[in-house]
Coordinates of C-alpha atoms and ligand atoms in Angstrom, one line a residue:
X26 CA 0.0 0.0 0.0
X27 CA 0.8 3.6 -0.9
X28 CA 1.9 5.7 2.2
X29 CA -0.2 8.2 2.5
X30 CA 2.3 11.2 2.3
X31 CA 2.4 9.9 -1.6
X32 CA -1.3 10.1 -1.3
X33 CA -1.3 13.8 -0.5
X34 CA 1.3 14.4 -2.8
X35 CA -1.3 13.2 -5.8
X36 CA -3.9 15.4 -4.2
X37 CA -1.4 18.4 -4.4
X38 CA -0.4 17.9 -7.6
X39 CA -3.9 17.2 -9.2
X40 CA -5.4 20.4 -7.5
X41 CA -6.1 22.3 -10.6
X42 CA -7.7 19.1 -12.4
X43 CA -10.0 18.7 -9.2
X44 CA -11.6 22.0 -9.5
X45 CA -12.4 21.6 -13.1
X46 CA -14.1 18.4 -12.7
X47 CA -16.1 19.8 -9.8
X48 CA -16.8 22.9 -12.0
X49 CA -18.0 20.2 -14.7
X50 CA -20.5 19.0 -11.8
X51 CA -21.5 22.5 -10.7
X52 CA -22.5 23.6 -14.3
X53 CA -25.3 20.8 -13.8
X54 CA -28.7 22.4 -12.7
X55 CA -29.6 19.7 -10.2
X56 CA -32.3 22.1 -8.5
X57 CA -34.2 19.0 -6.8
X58 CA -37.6 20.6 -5.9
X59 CA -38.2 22.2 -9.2
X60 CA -39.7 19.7 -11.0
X61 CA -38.7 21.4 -14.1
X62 CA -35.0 20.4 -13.3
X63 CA -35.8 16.9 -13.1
X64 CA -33.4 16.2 -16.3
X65 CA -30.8 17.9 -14.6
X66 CA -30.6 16.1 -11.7
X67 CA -30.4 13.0 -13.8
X68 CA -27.5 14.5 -15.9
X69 CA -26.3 14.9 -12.2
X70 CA -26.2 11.6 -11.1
X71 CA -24.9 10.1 -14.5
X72 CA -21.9 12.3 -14.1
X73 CA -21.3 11.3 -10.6
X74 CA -21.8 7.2 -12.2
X75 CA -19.3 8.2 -14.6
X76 CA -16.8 9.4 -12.2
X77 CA -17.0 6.8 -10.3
X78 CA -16.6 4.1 -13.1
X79 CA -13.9 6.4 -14.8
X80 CA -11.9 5.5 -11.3
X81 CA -12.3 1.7 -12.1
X82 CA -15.7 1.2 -9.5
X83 CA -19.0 -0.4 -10.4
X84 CA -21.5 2.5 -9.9
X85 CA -25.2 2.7 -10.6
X86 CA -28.0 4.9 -11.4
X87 CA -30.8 3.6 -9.4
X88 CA -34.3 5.4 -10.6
X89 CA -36.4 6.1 -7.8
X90 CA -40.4 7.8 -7.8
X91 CA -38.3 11.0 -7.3
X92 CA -34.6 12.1 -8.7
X93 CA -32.3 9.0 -8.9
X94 CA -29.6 7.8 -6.7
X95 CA -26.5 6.7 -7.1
X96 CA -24.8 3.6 -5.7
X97 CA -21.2 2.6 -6.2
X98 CA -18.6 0.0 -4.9
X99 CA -15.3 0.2 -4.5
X100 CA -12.9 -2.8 -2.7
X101 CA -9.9 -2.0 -0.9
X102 CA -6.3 -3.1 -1.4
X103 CA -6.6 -5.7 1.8
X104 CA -8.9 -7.6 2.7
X105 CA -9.6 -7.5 6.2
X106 CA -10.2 -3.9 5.7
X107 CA -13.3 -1.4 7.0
X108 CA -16.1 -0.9 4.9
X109 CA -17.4 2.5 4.9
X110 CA -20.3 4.4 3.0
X111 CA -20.0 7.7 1.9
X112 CA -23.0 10.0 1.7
X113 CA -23.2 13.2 -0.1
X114 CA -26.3 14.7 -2.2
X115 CA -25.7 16.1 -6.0
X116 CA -29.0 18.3 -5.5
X117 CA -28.9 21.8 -4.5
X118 CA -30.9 24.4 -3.7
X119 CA -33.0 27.4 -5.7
X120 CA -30.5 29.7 -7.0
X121 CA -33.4 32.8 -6.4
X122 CA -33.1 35.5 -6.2
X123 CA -31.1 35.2 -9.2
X124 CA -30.1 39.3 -9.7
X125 CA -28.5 39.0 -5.9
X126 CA -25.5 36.8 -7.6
X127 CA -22.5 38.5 -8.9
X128 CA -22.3 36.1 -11.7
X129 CA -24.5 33.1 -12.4
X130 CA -25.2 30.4 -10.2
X131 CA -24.7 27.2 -12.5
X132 CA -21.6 29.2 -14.4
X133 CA -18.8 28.5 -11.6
X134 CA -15.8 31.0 -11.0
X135 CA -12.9 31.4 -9.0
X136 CA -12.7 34.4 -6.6
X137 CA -11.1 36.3 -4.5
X138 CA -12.4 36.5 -1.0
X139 CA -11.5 36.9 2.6
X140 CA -10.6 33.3 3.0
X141 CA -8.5 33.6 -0.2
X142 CA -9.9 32.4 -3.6
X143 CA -13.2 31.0 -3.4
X144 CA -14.9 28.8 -5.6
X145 CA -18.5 30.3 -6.4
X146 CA -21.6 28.3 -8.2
X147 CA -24.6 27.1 -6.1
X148 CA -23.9 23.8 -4.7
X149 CA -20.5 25.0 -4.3
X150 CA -20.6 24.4 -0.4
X151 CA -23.8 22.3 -0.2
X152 CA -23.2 19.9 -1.3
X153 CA -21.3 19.1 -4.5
X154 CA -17.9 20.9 -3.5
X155 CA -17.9 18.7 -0.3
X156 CA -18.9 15.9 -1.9
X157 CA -15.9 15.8 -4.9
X158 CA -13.2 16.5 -1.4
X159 CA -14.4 12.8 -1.0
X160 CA -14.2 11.3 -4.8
X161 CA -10.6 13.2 -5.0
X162 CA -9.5 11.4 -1.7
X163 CA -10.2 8.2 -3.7
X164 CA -8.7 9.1 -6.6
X165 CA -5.2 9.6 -4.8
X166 CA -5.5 6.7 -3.2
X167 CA -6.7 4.8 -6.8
X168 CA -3.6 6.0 -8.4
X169 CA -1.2 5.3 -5.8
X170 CA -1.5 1.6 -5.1
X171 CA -5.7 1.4 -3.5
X172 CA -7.9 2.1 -1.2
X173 CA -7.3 1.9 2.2
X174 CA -11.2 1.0 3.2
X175 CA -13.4 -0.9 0.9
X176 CA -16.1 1.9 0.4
X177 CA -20.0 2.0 -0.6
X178 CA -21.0 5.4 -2.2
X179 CA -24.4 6.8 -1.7
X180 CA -25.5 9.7 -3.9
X181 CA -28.6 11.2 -3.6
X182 CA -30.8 13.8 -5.2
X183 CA -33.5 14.5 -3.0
X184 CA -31.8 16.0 0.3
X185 CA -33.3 19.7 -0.2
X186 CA -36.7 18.5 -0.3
X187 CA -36.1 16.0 2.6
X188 CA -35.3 13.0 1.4
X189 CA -38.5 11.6 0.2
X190 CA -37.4 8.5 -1.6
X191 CA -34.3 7.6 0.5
X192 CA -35.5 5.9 3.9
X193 CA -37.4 3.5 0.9
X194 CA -34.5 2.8 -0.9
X195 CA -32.7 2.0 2.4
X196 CA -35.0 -0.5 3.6
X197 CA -34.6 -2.1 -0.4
X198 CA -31.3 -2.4 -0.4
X199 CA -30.5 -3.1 3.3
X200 CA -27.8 -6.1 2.4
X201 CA -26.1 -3.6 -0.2
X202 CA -25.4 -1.1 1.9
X203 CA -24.1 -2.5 4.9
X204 CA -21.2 -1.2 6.5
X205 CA -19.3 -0.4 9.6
X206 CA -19.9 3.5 9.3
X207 CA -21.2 6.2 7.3
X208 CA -19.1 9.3 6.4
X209 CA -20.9 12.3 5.3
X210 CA -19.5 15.5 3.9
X211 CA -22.3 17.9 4.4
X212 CA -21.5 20.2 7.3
X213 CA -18.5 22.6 8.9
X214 CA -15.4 23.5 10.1
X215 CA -15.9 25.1 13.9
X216 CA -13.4 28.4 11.5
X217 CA -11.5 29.0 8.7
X218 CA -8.5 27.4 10.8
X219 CA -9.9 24.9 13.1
X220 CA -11.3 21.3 11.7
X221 CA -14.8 19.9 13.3
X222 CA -16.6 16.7 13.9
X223 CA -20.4 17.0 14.1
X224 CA -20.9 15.2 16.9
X225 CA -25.1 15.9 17.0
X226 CA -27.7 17.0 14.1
X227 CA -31.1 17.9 14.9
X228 CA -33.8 16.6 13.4
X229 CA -36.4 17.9 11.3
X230 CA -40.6 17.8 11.1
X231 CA -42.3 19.8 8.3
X232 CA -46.0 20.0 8.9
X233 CA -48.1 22.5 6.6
X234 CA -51.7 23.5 8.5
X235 CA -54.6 24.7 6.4
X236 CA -57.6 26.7 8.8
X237 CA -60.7 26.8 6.9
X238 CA -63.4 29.0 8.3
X239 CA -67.1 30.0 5.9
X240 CA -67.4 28.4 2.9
X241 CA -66.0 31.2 0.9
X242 CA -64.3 34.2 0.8
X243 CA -66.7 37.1 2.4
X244 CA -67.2 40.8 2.6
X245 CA -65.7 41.8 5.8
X246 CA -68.4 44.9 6.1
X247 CA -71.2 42.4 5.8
X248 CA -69.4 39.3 7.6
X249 CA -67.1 40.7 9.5
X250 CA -67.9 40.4 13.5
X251 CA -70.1 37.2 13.6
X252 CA -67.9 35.5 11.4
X253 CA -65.0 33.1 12.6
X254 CA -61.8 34.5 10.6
X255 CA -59.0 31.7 10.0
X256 CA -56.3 33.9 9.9
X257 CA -57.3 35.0 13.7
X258 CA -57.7 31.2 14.0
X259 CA -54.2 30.1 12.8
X260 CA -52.4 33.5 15.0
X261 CA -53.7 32.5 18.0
X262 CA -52.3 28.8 17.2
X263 CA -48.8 30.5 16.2
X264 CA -48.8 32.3 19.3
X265 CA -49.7 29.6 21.7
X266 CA -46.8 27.5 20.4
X267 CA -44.1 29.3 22.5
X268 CA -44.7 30.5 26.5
X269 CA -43.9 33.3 28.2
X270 CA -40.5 31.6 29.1
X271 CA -39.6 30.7 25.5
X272 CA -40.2 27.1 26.0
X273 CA -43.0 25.2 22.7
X274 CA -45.7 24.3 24.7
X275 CA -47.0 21.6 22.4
X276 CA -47.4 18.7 25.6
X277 CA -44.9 15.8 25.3
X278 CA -42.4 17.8 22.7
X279 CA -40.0 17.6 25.4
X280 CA -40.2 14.0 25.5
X281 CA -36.8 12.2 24.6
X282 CA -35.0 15.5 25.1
X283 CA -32.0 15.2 27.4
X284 CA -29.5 17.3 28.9
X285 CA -26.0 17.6 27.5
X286 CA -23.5 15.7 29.3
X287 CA -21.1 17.9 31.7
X288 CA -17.8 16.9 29.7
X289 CA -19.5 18.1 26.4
X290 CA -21.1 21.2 27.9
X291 CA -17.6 22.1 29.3
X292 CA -16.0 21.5 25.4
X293 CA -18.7 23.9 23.8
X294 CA -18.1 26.3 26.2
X295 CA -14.2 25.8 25.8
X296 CA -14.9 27.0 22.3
X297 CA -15.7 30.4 23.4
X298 CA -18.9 31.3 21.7
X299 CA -19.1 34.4 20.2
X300 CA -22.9 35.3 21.1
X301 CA -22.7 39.2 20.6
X302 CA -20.9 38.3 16.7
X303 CA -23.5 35.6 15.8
X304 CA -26.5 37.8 16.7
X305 CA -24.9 41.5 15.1
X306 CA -23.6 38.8 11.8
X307 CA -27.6 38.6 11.3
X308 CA -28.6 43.0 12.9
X309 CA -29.4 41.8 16.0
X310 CA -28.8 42.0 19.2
X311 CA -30.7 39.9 21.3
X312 CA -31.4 36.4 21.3
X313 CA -34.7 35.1 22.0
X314 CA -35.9 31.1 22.8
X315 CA -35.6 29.2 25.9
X316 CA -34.5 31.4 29.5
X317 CA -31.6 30.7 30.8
X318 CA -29.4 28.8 27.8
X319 CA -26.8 30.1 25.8
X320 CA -27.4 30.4 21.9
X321 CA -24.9 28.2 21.0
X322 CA -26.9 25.3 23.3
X323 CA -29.6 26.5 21.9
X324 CA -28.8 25.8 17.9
X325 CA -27.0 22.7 18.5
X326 CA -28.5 20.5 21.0
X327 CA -32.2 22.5 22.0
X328 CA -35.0 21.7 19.6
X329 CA -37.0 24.7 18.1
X330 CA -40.5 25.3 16.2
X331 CA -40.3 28.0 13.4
X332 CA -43.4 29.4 11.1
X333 CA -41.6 29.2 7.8
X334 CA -44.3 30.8 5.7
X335 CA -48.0 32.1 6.8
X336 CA -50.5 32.7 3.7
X337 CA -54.2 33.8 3.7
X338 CA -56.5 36.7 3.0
X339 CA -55.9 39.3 0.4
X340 CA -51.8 40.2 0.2
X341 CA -52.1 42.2 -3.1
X342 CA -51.1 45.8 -3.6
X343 CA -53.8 47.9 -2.0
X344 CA -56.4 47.1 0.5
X345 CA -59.0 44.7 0.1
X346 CA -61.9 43.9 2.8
X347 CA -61.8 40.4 2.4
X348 CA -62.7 38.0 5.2
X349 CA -60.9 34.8 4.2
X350 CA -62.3 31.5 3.7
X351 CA -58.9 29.9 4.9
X352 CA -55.4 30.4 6.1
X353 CA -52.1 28.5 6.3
X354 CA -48.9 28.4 7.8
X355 CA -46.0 25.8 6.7
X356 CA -44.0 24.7 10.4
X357 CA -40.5 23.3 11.0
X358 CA -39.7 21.6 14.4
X359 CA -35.9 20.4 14.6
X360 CA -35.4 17.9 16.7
X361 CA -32.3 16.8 19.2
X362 CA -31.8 13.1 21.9
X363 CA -34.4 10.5 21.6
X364 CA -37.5 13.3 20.3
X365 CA -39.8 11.0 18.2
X366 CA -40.8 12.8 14.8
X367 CA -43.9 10.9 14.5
X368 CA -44.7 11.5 18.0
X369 CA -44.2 15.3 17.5
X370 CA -46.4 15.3 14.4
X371 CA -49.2 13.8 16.3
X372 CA -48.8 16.1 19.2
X373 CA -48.3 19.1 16.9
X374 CA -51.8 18.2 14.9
X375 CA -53.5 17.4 18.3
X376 CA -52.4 20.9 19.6
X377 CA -54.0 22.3 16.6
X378 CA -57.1 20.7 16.4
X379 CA -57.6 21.6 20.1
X380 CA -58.1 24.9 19.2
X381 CA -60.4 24.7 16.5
X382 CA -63.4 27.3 17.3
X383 CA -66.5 25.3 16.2
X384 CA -67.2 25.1 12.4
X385 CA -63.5 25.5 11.5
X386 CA -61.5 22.4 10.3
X387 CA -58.0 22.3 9.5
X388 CA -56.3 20.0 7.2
X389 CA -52.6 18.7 7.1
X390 CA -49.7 18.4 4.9
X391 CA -46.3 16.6 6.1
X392 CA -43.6 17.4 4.2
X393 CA -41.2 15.2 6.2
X394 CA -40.2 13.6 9.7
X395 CA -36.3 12.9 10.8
X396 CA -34.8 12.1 13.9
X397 CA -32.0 14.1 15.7
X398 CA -28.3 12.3 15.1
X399 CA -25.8 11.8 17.5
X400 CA -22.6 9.8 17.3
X401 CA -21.1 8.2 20.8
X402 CA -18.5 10.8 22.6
X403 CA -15.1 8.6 22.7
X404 CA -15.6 5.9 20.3
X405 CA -13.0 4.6 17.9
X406 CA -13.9 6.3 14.9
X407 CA -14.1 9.1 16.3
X408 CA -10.8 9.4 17.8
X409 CA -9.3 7.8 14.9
X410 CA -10.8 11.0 13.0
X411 CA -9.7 13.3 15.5
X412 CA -6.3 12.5 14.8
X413 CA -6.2 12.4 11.1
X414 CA -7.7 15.8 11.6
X415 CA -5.5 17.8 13.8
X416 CA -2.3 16.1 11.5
X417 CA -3.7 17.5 8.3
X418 CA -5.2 20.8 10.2
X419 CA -1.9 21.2 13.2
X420 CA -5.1 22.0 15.2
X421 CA -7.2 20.2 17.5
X422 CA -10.2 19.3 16.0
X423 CA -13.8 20.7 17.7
X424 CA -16.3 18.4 18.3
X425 CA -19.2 20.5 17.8
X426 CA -23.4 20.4 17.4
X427 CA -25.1 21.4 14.4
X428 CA -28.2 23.0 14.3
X429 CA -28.9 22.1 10.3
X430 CA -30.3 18.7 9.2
X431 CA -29.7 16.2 7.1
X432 CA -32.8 14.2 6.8
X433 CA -31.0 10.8 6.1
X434 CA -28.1 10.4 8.8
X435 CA -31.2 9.1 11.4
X436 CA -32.2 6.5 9.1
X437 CA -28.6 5.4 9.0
X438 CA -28.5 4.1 12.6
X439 CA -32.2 3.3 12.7
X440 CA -32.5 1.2 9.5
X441 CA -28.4 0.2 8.7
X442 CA -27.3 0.4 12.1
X443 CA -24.6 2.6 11.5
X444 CA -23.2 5.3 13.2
X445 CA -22.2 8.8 11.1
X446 CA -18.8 10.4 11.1
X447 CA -20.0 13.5 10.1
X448 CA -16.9 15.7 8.8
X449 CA -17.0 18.9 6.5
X450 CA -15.1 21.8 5.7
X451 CA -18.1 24.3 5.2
X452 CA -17.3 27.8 6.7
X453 CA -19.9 30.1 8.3
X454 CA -20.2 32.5 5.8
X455 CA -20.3 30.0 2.7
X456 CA -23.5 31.3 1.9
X457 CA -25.3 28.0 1.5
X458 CA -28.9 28.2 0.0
X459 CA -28.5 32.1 -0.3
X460 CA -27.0 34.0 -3.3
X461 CA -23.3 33.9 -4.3
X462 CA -22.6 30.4 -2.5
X463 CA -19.2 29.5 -1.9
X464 CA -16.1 27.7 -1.3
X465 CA -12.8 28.3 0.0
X466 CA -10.2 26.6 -2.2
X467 CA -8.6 25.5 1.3
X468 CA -11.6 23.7 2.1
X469 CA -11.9 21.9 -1.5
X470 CA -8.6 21.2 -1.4
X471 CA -7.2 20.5 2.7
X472 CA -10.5 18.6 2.8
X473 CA -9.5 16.0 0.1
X474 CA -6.1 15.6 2.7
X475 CA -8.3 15.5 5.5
X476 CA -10.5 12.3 4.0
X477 CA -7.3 10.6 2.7
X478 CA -5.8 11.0 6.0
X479 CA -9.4 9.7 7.3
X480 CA -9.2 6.8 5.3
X481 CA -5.8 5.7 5.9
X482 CA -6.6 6.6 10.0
X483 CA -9.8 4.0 9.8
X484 CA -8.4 1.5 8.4
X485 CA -5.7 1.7 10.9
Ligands
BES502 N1 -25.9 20.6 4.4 C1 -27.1 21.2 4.9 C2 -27.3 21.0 6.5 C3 -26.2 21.8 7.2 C4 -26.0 23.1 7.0 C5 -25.3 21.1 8.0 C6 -25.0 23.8 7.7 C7 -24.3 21.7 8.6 C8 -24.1 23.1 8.5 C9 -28.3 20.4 4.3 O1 -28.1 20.3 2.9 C10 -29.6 21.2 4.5 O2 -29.7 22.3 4.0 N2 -30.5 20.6 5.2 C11 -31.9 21.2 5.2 C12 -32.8 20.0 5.1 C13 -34.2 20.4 4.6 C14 -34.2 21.2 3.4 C15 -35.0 19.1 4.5 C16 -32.1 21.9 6.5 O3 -31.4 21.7 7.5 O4 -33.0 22.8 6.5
MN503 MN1 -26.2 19.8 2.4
MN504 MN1 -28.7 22.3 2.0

């Protein structure tokens, strides 16, 4: 086997070709919930199939009743070797509002930014930049001599919308996909200079409510008064979800949720929170939620409910008196410990129905349920990470919460029974889902060194 200094050495040296091929994949318009796209994200996944045969591995393009997925296999050099399976998603987000870029989203450039030059396309960050540190990892190792772990590749298309088709596919293919761990490249680095491990991911529940009050819109000169309004309906609902003390008072949504262990609360603190810098980065200056917790406990290992979106009534230029037949709000709960997402819908719709006024019905629409992740403090991977890290990185790496999700990374321990090294090299102000995404070429490029040296670490 190749040592993996000569590993790194390829990664160096091939640094220029590894930016054009991901430029190749971020020129794709894999914009998953668009169904207009759909032919995109399919030119997506064949490229990624390509790739991966191109480096000698079988690879598929599984169809699925939304985007495709890919699946590929690769064996390592010995035999005795771990298997992993890497996860990463091809599909990204709505480039809108599209006269916010600089330049186009799906026509990637170099830049020059704070962090030094930046790659910027959508999906550059999330999740096709972090994704390729991965495939160019492999590469070295493919040229010089073989893998170090034998390695399943999981492509999806479907993450932005939550996964719809994956936990299905899962289930399918349970004997295929087995392996020891899962290693996903969809999250950060604590800063520009220190490496992370995402030691916790919340979870996610989308629930859409729809109030409907008289059978049709009304005059609100002639109606309004006796008249049950389901916007009024669906406030006092939204305002009922929170008390006075910040806490979602939806009964049982704390069930399952746990306080963080002393030796991890000490760590986050460790890593000196800047409260006052993460509120003014957004104009503000105060931070709201749950009395008596910090923000940083707050994102990462707290669940929260959010109204994404509230519709109803007349929202036109003008006034209108209108007195709506119906009113909706679209929800996201995100989810930490042992909180059940199908528990939480229940309790979330039984909330809501109990405060129906008579004559008003409301109808639901999930939009998806994951659990919260979290990966054992002190196991083998782990530390076998943590060192691979700090060699390519000459810093400790943090171990740190995130308060994102990923909707898949619960099914993996539920369904595969796998744990998820979750490493990424994402900075803070990458911009992901908002115009002019980016990534530092640090992170493309010290990210492929940090999965080689990952690689080699696991399989010991
Ligand atoms: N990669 C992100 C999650 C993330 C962001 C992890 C920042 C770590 C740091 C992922 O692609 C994402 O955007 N998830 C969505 C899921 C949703 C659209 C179903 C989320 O968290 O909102
Ligand atoms: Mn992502
Ligand atoms: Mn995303």
């Amino acid at each position: 086997m190749a040592t993996t200094e000569a590993v790194l050495n390829s990664i160096d040296a091939n640094r220029d070709a590894a930016v054009g091929r991901l430029f190749d994949l971020l020129r794709i318009k894999s914009v998953s919930t668009d169904p207009a796209f759909a032919a995109e994200c399919r030119r997506a996944a064949d490229w990624l199939a390509g790739e991966l045969r191109g480096l000698g591995f079988a690879a598929e393009v599984r169809t699925t009743p939304g985007h495709p997925i890919v699946v590929g296999h690769a064996k390592a050099k010995r035999k005795d070797a771990p298997h992993v399976l890497f996860y990463g998603h091809y599909d990204v987000q709505p480039p809108d509002p599209l006269e916010l870029w600089t330049s186009e989203p799906f026509a990637p450039r170099l830049a020059e930014g704070e962090q030094g030059k930046e790659i910027v396309a959508r999906g550059a960050s999330d999740d096709k930049g972090q994704l390729m540190t991965f495939l160019e990892a492999c590469r070295a190792f493919k040229e010089n001599g073989g893998l170090p772990c034998n390695i399943t590749f999981l492509f999806e298309g479907e993450e932005e919308t939550g996964s719809p088709s994956l936990p299905e596919f899962l289930a399918a293919n349970k004997d295929e996909l087995a392996a020891d761990l899962a290693l996903v490249c969809d999250t950060g680095m604590w800063n520009a200079a220190t490496p992370a491990i995402t030691v916790m991911l919340r979870g996610l529940v989308l629930e859409e409510a729809i109030v409907h009050g008289p059978s049709r819109d009304l005059h609100s000169g002639l109606f309004g008064g006796p008249v049950v309004n389901p916007i009024h309906v669906l406030a006092k609902i939204i305002a009922d979800l929170h008390d006075a003390d910040g806490r979602i008072a939806i009964p049982g949504f704390y069930d399952g949720v746990a306080e963080l262990p002393e030796d991890v609360a000490d760590q986050w603190r460790a890593l000196d929170f800047d409260e006052a810098a993460f509120l003014a980065a957004v104009g503000l200056t105060e931070a709201t939620g749950e009395a008596g917790r910090s923000v940083m406990e707050k994102v990462w290992s707290r669940p929260s409910c959010d109204v994404n979106g509230v519709v109803g009534g007349y929202t036109g230029t003008g006034s209108k008196t209108v007195l709506p037949a119906k009113a909706g709000a679209k929800f996201s709960f995100r989810l930490v410990g042992k909180q059940d997402p199908e528990a939480i819908v229940e309790a979330f719709r039984a909330f809501v129905r109990e405060r129906l006024p008579r004559d008003v019905t409301v109808e639901f629409i999930s939009h998806g349920a994951s659990g919260a992740m979290q990966l054992p403090f002190g196991s083998e991977p782990l530390n076998r990470a943590r060192r691979a890290l700090h060699a390519e990185w000459d810093k400790e790496a943090a171990l740190i919460g995130c308060g994102g999700s990923i909707p898949i990374v619960g099914a993996f321990k539920r369904d595969l029974g796998m744990d998820a090294l979750m490493v990424g090299f994402a900075l803070a102000d990458d911009c992901i889902h908002s115009p002019n995404e980016k990534y530092a070429l640090t992170s493309f490029h010290k990210g492929a060194r940090s999965w080689a040296r990952i690689l080699a670490a696991l399989a010991g």
